Each structure stands twice: as C-alpha cells, then as structure tokens.
Coordinates of C-alpha atoms in Angstrom, one line a residue:
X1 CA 59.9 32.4 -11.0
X2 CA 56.6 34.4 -11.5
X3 CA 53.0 32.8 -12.0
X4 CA 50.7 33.6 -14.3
X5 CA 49.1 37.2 -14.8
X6 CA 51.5 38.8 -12.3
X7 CA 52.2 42.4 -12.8
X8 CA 55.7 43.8 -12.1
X9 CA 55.9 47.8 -11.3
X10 CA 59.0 50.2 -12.8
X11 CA 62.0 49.7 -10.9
X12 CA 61.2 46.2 -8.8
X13 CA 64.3 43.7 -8.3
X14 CA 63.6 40.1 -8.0
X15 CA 66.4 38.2 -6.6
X16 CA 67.4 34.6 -7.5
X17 CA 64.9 31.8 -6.7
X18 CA 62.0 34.0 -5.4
X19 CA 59.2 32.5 -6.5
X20 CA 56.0 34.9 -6.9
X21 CA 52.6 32.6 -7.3
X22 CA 49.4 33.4 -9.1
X23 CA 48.2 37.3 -9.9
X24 CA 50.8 39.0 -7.6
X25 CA 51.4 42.5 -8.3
X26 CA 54.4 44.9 -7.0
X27 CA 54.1 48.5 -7.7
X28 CA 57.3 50.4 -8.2
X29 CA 60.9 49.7 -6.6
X30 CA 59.7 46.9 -4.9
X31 CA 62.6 44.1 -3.6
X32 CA 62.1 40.5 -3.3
X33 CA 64.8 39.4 -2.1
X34 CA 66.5 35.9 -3.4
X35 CA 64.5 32.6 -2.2
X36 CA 61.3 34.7 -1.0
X37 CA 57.9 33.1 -1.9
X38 CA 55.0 35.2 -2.2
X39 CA 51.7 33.0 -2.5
X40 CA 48.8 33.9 -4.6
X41 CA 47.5 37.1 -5.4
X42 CA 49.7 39.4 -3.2
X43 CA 49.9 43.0 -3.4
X44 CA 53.0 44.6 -2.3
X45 CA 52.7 48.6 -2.1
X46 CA 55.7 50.5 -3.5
X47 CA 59.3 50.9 -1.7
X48 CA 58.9 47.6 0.1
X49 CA 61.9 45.1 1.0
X50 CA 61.1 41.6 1.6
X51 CA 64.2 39.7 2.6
X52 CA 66.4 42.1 3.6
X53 CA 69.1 40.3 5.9
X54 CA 67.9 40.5 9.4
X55 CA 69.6 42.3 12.3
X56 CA 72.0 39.2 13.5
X57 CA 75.0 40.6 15.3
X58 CA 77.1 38.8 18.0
X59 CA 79.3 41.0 20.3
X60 CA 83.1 40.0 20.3
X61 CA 85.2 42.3 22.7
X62 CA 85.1 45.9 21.8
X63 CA 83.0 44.9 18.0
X64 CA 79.7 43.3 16.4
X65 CA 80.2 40.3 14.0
X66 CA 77.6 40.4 11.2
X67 CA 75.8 36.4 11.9
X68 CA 74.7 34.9 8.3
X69 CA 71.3 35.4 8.0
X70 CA 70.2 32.0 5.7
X71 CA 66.1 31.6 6.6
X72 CA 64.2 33.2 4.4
X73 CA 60.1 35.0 4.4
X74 CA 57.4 32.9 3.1
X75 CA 54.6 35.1 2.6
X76 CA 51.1 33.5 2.1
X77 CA 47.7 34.0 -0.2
X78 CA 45.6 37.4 -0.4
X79 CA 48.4 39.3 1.6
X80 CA 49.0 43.3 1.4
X81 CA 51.6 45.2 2.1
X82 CA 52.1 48.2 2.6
X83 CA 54.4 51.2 0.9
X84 CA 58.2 51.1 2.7
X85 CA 57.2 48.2 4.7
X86 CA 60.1 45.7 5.2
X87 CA 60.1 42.2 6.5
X88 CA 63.3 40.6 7.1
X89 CA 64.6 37.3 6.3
X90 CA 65.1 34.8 9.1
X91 CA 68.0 33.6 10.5
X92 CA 68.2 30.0 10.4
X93 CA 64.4 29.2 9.9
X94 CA 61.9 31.0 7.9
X95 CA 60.1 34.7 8.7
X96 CA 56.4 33.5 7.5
X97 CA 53.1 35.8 6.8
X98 CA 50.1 34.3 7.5
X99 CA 47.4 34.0 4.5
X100 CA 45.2 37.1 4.4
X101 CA 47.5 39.3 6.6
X102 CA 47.3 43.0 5.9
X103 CA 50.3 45.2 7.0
X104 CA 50.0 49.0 6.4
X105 CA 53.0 51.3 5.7
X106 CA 56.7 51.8 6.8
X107 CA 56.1 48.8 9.8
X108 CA 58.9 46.7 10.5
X109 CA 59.2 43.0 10.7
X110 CA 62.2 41.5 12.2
X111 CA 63.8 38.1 11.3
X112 CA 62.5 35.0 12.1
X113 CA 58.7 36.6 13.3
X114 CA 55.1 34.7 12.3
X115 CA 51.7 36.4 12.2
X116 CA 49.2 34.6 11.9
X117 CA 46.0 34.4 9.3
X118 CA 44.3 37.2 8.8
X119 CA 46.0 39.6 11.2
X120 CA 45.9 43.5 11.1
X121 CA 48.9 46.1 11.8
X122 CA 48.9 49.8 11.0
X123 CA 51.8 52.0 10.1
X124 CA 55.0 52.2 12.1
X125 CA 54.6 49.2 14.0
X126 CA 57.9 47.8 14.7
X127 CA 58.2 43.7 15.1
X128 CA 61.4 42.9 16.9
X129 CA 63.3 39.2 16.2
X130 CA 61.5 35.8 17.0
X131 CA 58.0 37.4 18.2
X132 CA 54.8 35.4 17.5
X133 CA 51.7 36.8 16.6
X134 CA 48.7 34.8 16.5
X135 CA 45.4 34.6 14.3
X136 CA 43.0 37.8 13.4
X137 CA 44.8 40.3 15.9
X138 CA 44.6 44.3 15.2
X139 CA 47.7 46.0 15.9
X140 CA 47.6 50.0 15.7
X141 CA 49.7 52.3 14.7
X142 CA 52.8 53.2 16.5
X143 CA 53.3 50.0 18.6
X144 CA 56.4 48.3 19.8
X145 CA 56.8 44.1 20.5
X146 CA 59.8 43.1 22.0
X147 CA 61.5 40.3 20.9
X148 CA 61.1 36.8 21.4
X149 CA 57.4 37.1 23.0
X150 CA 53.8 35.5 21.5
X151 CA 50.6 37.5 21.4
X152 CA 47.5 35.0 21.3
X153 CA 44.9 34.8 18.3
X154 CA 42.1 37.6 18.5
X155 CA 44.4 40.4 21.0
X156 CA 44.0 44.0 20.1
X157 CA 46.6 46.7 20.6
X158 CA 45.5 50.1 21.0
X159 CA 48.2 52.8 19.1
X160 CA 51.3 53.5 20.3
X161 CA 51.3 50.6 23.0
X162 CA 54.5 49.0 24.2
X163 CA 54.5 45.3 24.4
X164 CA 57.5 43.8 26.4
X165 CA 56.4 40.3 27.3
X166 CA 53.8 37.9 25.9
X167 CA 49.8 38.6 25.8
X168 CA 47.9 35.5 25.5
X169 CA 44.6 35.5 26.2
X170 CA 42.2 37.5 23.9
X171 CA 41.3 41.5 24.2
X172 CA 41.9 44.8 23.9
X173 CA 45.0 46.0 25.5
X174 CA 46.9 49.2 25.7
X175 CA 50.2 50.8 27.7
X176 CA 49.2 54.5 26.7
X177 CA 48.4 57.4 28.8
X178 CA 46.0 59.7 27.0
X179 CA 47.2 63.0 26.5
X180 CA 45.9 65.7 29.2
X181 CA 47.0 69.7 29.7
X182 CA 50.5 69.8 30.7
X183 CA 49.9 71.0 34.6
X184 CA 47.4 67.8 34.7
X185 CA 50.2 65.6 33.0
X186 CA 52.7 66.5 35.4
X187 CA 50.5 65.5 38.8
X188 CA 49.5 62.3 37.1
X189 CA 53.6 61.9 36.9
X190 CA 54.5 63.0 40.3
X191 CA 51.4 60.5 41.9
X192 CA 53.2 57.7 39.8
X193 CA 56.5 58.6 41.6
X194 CA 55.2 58.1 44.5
X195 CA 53.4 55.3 44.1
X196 CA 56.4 53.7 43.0
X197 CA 58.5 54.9 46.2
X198 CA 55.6 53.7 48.4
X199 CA 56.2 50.5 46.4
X200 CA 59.9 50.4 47.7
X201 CA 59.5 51.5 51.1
X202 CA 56.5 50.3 52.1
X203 CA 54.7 53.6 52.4
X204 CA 54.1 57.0 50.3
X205 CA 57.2 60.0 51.4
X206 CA 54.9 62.6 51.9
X207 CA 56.1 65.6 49.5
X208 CA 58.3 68.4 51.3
X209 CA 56.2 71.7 52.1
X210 CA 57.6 75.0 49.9
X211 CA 60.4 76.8 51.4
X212 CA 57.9 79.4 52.2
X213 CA 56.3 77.2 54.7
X214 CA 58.6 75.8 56.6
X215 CA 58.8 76.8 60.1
X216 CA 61.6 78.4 61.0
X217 CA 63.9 77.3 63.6

C-alpha cells in the first residue's frame, strides 16, 4: 500500500503487504521487502534492501539449517537511508528504526536490532543481531557492534571502533589506535605485549639482549 504523494524510482520492488505512509520516496532499485512499513516521509537512497531475511542459521552436526526469519522492519517518520544500505528483517519480533534516524551508505543492520530516535551512523557500520541502540547517538564510519549488546541514549563512537559489549552511560568513546610511522607502531605493539605478559605473570619479562651482546660463556 503507498500513501499519498509518494514517489517510486526505476527499478524498485515492493513486496506484498509493505505498507509505505505519506511522501516517501525511493530512488532507483530500491527493495521493500513483503510486510515492511515505512512511516511518513522516508527517503531511501538507491540500491537499498529493507527486509532481506536475516542471518538465522542453527548448526546440526557437520551443516547450517536456514531458521525462518518471520519479524519484519518497521521503519519510522523523517528517516534516510542511505545508498546499498540494508536492514534485515527480524526473526520472530520486529527490526524497528527509530523516527528521525539517519543511516548513511552501505551499513548493515542485522535482524531483530532497534535504534533509537534520532540517532546517526556513517557508512560501513556493521549492526550485528539483537543490538540496541539508544536515542540521539553518532556512530562513525567503519564501526563494528557485536551482537546482542545496548548502547545508551546520547554515546558517541569515534570511526572504526569495535564495540563487543554494552556502553551505557553517555560519551564519546573509541577502541582505535591512531596511526603513527611504522618503527613508532611497532614499539607501541611490543610495550602492549608486554604489558599483557606482566598481566599474566605478575611482572614485565624483561626483553632478551641482541645476540651481539651476550656475554659469552
């Protein structure tokens, strides 16, 4: 079903019982998949997939069964996304996008994952299963949320960050190292080693002397 003044691109596929509200527009070779519901005015940027079956396998023995993906994505008002995005449908319950949520290109949402009003994520984000993302965050380009975690209303991630377990309170966080000259990079590695050794035995191994200055016996 499509509401009033909404504008359909070349090439767009509108599955069975998507519903589309007020003054939505899809640009070209968009796919709404069947029992999606945009709210009103949404602007989806061309290549997009929204309800795309979600990544739901079980392991039997040596194989993966496919598990029936029957949620679906509610998408709310004043929401843009981006070109070769793709949000997947849930699994039993619903993925939902929050009202005013921009998402920039190619970023991946997962099944069954909520972000809240208003929220921000740049390109190549990926959003695994179940992760809950809260009111008016900024997400930069580049990170990674594991699956099955929540990050609180107002968090910031700075580009490229790796989040594997929940951030609640608000902020600006980040997991990256900065990039520095490569002999620079390398003792900032070998001080983490052995920070992590003094870690697990109690004390830092002092590094071995070069061959050249070892006493000779």
């Amino acid at each position: 079903m499509l509401g009033p003044r909404c504008v359909i691109g070349p090439a767009c596929v509108i599955g069975a019982g998507a519903h589309l509200g007020p003054d939505c527009r899809l640009a070209s070779r968009v796919s709404v998949e069947h029992g999606v519901l945009l709210g009103a005015r949404v602007l989806v940027h061309a290549g997009a997939v929204i309800g795309a079956d979600g990544f739901g396998l079980a392991r039997e023995r040596q194989r993966w069964l496919k598990v029936p993906q029957v949620g679906s994505v509610r998408i709310g008002d004043d929401v843009e996304i981006g070109a070769n995005t793709t949000i997947d449908r849930g699994a039993m319950d619903d993925t939902v996008i929050g009202d005013g949520v921009k998402l920039d290109n190619q970023i991946q949402v997962g099944h069954n994952v909520q972000i809240g009003a208003h929220t921000a994520i740049a390109a190549c984000t990926g959003i695994s299963g179940s992760v809950r993302i809260g009111e008016r965050c900024m997400i930069a380009g580049a990170c990674g949320l594991s699956g099955h975690i929540e990050i609180g209303d107002d968090v910031v991630l700075t580009g490229m960050s790796m989040v594997p377990h929940s951030v609640l309170r608000p902020g600006v966080y980040t997991s990256v190292i900065p990039v520095e000259p490569i002999r620079q990079w390398w003792r900032v590695l070998t001080t983490l080693k052995l920070l992590a050794q003094r870690e697990r035995h109690g004390r830092a191994p002092q590094p071995h002397p070069p061959a050249c200055h070892r006493k000779r016996r």
